[in-house]
Tab-separated table of C-alpha atoms in Angstrom:
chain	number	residue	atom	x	y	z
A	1	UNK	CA	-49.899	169.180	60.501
A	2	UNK	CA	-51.772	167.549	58.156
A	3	UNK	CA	-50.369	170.271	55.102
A	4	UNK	CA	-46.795	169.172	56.001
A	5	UNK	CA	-47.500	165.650	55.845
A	6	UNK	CA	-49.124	166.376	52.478
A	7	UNK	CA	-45.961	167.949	51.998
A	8	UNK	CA	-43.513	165.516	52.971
A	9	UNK	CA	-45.333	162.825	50.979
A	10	UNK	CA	-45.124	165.111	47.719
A	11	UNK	CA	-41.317	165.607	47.889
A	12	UNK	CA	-40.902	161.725	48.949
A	13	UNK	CA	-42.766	161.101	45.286
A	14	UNK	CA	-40.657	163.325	43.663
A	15	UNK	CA	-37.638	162.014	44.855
A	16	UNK	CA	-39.195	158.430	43.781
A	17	UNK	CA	-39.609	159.591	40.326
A	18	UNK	CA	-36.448	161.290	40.003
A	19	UNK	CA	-34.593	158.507	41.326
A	20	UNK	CA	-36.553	156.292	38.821
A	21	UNK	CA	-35.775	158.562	36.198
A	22	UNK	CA	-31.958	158.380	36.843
A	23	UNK	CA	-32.122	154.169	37.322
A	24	UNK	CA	-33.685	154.145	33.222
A	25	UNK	CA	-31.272	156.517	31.693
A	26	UNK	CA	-28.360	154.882	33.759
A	27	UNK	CA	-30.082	151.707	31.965
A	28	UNK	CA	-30.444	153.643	28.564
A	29	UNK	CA	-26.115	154.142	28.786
A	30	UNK	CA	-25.546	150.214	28.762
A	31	UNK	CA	-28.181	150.062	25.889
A	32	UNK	CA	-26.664	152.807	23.193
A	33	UNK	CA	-23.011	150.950	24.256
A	34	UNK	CA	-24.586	147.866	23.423
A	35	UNK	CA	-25.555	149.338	20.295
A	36	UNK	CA	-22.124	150.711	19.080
A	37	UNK	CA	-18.877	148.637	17.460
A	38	UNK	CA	-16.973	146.060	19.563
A	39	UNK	CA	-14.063	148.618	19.200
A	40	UNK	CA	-16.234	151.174	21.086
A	41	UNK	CA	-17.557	149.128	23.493
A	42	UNK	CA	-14.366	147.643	24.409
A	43	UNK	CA	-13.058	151.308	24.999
A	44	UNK	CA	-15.759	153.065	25.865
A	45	UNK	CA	-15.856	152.523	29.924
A	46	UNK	CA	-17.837	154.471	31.941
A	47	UNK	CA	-18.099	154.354	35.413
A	48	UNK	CA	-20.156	157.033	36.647
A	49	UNK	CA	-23.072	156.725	34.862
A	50	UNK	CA	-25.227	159.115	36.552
A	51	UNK	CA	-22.488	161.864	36.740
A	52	UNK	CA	-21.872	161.118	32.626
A	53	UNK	CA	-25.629	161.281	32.095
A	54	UNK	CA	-25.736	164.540	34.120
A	55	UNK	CA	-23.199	165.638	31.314
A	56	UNK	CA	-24.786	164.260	28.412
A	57	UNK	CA	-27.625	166.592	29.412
A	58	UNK	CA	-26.066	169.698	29.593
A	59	UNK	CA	-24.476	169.319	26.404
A	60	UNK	CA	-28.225	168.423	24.646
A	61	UNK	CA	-29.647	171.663	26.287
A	62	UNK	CA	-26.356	173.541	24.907
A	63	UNK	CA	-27.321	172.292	21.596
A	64	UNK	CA	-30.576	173.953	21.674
A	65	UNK	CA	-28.604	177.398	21.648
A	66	UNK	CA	-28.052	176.991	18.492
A	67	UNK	CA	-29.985	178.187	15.300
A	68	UNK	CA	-32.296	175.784	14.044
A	69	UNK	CA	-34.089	177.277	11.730
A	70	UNK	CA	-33.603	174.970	8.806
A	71	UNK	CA	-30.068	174.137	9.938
A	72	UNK	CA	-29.169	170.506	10.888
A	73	UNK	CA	-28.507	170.000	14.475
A	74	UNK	CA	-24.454	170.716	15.641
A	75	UNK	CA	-24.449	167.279	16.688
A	76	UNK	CA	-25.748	165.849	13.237
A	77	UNK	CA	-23.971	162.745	12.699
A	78	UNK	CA	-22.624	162.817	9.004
A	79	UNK	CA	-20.312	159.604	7.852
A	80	UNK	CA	-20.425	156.638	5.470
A	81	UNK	CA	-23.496	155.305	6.848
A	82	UNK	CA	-25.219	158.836	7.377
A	83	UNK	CA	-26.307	161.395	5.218
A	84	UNK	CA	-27.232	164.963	4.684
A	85	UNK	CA	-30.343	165.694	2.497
A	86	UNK	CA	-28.717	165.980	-0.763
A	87	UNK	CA	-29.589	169.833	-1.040
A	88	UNK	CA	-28.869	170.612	1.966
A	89	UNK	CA	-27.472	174.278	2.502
A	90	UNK	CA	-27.039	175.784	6.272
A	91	UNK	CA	-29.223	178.910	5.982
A	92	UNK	CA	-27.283	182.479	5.689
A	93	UNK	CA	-23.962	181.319	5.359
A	94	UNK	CA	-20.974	183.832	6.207
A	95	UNK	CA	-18.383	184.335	3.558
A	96	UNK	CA	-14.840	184.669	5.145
A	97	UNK	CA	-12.778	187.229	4.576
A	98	UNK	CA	-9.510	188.422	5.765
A	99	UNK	CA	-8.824	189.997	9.038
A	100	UNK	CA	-7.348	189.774	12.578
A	101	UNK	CA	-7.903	186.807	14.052
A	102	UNK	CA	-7.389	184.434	10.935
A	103	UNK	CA	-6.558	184.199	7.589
A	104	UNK	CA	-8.076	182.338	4.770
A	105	UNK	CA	-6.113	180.792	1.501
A	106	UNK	CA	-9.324	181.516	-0.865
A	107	UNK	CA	-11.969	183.874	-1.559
A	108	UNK	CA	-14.815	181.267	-1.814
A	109	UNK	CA	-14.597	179.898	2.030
A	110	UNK	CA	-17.779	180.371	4.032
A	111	UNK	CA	-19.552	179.012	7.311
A	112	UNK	CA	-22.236	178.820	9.588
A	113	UNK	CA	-22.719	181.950	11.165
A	114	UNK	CA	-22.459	180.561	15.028
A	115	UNK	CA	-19.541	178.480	13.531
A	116	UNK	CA	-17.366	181.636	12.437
A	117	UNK	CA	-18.138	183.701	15.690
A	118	UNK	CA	-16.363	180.970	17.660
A	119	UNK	CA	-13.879	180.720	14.954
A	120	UNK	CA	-13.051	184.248	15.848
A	121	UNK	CA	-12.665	183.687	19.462
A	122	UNK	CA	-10.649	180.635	19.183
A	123	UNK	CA	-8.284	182.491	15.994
A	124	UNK	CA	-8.082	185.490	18.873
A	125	UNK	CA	-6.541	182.916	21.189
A	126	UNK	CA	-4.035	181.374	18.817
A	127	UNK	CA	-2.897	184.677	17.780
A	128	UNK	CA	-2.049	186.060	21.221
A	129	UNK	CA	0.242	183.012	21.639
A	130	UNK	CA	1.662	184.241	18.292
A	131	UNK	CA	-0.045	181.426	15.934
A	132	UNK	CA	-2.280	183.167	12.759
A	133	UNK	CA	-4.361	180.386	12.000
A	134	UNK	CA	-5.148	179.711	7.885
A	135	UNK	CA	-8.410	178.420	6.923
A	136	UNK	CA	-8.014	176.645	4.049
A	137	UNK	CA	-11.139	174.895	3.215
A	138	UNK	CA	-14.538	175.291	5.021
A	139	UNK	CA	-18.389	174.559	3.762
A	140	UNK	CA	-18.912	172.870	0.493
A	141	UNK	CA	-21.720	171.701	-1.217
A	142	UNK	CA	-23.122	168.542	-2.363
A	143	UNK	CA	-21.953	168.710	-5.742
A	144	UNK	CA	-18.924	170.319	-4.973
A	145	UNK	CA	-18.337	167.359	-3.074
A	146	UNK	CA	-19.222	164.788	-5.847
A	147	UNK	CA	-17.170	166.475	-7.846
A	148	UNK	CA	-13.845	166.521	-5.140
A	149	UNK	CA	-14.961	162.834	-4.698
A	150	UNK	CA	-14.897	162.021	-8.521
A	151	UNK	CA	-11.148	164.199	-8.689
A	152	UNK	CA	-9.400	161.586	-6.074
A	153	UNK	CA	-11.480	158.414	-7.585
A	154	UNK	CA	-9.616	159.089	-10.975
A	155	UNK	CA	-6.525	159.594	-9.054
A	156	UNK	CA	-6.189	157.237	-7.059
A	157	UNK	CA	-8.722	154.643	-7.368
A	158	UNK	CA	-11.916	154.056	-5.839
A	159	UNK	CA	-10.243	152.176	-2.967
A	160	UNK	CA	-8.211	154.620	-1.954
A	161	UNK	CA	-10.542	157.840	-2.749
A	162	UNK	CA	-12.728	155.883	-0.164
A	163	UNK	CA	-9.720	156.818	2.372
A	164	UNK	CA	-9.608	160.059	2.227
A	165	UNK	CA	-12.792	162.271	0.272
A	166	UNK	CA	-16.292	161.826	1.717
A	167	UNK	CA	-18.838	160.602	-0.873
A	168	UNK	CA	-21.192	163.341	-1.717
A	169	UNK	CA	-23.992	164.188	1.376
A	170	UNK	CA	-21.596	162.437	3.282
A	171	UNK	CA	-19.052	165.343	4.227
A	172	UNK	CA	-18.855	167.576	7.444
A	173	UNK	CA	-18.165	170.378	5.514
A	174	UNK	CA	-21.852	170.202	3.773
A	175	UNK	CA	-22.960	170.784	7.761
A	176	UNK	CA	-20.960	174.219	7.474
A	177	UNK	CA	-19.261	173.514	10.736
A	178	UNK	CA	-15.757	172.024	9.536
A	179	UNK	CA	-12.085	173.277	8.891
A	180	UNK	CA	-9.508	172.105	6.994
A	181	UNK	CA	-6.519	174.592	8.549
A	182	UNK	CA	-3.054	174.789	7.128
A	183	UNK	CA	-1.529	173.051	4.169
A	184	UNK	CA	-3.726	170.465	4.472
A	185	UNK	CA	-0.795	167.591	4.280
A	186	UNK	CA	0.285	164.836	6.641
A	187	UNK	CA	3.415	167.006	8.082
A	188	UNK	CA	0.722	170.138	9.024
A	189	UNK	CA	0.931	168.513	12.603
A	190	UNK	CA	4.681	169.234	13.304
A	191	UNK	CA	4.099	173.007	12.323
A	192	UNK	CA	3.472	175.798	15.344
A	193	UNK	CA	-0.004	176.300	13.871
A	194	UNK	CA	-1.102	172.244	13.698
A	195	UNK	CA	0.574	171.982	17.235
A	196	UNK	CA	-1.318	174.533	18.916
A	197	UNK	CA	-4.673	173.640	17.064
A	198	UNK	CA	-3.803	169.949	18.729
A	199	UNK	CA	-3.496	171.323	22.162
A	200	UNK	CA	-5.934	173.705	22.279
A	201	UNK	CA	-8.528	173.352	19.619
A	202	UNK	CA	-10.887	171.279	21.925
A	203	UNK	CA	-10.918	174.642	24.471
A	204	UNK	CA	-12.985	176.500	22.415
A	205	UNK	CA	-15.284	173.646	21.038
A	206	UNK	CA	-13.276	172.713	18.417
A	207	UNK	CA	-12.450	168.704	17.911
A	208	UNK	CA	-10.371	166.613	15.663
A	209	UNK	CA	-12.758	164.642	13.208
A	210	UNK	CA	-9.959	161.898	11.958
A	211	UNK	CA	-7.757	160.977	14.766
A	212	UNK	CA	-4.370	158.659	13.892
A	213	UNK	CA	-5.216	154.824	14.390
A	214	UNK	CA	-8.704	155.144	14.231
A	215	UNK	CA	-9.364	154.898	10.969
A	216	UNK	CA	-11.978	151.216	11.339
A	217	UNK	CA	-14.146	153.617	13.267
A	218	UNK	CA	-14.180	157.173	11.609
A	219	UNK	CA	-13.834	155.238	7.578
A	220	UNK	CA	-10.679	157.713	7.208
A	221	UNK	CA	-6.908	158.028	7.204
A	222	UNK	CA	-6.075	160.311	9.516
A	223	UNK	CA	-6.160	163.680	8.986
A	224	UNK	CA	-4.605	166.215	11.424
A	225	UNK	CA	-5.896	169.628	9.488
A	226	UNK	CA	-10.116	168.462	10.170
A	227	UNK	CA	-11.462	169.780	13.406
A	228	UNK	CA	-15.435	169.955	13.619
A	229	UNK	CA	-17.140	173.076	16.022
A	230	UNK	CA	-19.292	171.302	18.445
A	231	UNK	CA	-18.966	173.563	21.042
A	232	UNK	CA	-16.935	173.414	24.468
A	233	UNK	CA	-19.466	171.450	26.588
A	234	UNK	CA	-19.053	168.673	24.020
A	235	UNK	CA	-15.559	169.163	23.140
A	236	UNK	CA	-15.153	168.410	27.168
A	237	UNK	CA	-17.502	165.648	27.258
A	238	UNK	CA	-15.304	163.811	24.004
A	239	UNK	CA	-12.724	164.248	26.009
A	240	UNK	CA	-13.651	162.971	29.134
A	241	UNK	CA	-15.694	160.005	28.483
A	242	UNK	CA	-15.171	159.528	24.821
A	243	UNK	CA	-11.388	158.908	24.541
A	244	UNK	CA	-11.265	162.031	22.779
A	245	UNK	CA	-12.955	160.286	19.735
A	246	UNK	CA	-15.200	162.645	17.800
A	247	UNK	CA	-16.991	159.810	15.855
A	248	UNK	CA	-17.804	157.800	19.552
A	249	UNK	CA	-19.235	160.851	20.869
A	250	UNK	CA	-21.338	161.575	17.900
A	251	UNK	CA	-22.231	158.119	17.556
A	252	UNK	CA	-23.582	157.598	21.021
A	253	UNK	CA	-25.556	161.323	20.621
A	254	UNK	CA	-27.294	159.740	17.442
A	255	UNK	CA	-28.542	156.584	19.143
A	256	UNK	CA	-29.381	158.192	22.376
A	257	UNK	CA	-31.726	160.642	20.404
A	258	UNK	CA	-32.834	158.306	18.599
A	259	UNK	CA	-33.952	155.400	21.348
């Protein structure tokens, strides 16, 4: 008797700290909103919290899958205000080269390793609904970057480079997990290839970085040829609390590690 009333009062505590537990990270939801842009908080409304905090913490534990050996996390948040150490390489990079499931437009393209498996699955995909996918631009470096950076400034001005190149150590492609696909131009959305990637990209963990009319939060034009691997459980979660907005989802990741 007296061991299942021991029992009984253990599982009752449990439940009391579990239940706890749930009432402070329901709590810790309002405070990253609180801690985001008008815009975001404006859009950003969740209603299940504990359901969405259930998901958040899947898609944490998926990102501890991932090689970390010296690698920044797949969830790193790189922008204007963020930046990569400024020699920062992802370790053993994978050169691309030709073959079935995509094809490249130079011989210099490389990526994470993890990144170019599921590149493969999602090119495998796209081809069997008769769409070769083109990689076209993948990881760069950080002076490769100050260099692109430099290029558009004396082209177009400083205002507008701002637009549309990352300043050096602030580019996804340093992380080793971005794609520009295609011809890399405005109209690359009304071709079969941009189409498909639009539709079907975020299936396989793949998620557009710039999205149109959302420039005030991402600090670029939009640009229909960038997708970001971040892997399906996050790709799902962007969509389905995050407006489909990379940069929210990314955003609120950062700050909830981080409080």
């Amino acid at each position: 008797m007296k061991k299942a009333v021991f029992l009984l009062a253990g599982l009752l505590m449990t439940a009391a700290i579990a239940s706890a537990q749930t009432k402070s990270e329901i709590e810790k939801v309002d405070r990253v909103l609180k801690q985001m842009s008008p815009r975001a908080q404006k859009e950003l409304v969740i209603q299940d919290k504990a359901a969405f905090v259930k998901d958040l913490k899947a898609v944490l534990e998926e990102e501890k899958k991932y090689p970390n050996s010296g690698d920044l996390p797949l969830y790193f948040l790189i922008d204007k205000k963020h930046y990569a150490p400024k020699g920062y390489e992802p370790k053993n990079l994978k050169k691309l080269t030709a073959c079935t499931n995509y094809n490249i437009s130079r011989s210099d393209l490389s990526l994470r390793p993890d990144v170019e498996a599921n590149l493969q699955i999602m090119g495998e995909a796209a081809r069997k609904d008769g769409i070769t996918l083109l990689v076209s631009s993948t990881y760069r470096s950080y002076d490769y970057q100050a260099k692109l950076f430099q290029r558009w400034v004396d082209i177009d001005g400083l205002e507008e480079a701002e637009r549309e190149s990352a300043r050096p150590g602030t580019s996804q492609h340093q992380l080793g997990s971005a794609i520009d696909f295609g011809s890399i131009t405005n109209d690359f959305i009304n071709t079969s290839q941009g189409k498909w990637l639009y539709n079907n990209a975020w299936k396989y963990g793949w998620t557009l970085s710039f999205p149109q009319e959302y420039e005030d939060i991402t600090g670029y034009r939009y640009e229909c040829w960038h997708y970001r691997y971040v892997g399906i459980p996050a790709a799902q979660l962007q969509k389905k609390y995050f407006r489909n907005v990379q940069q929210y989802m990314l955003e609120f990741i950062d700050l909830w590690k981080n409080m």
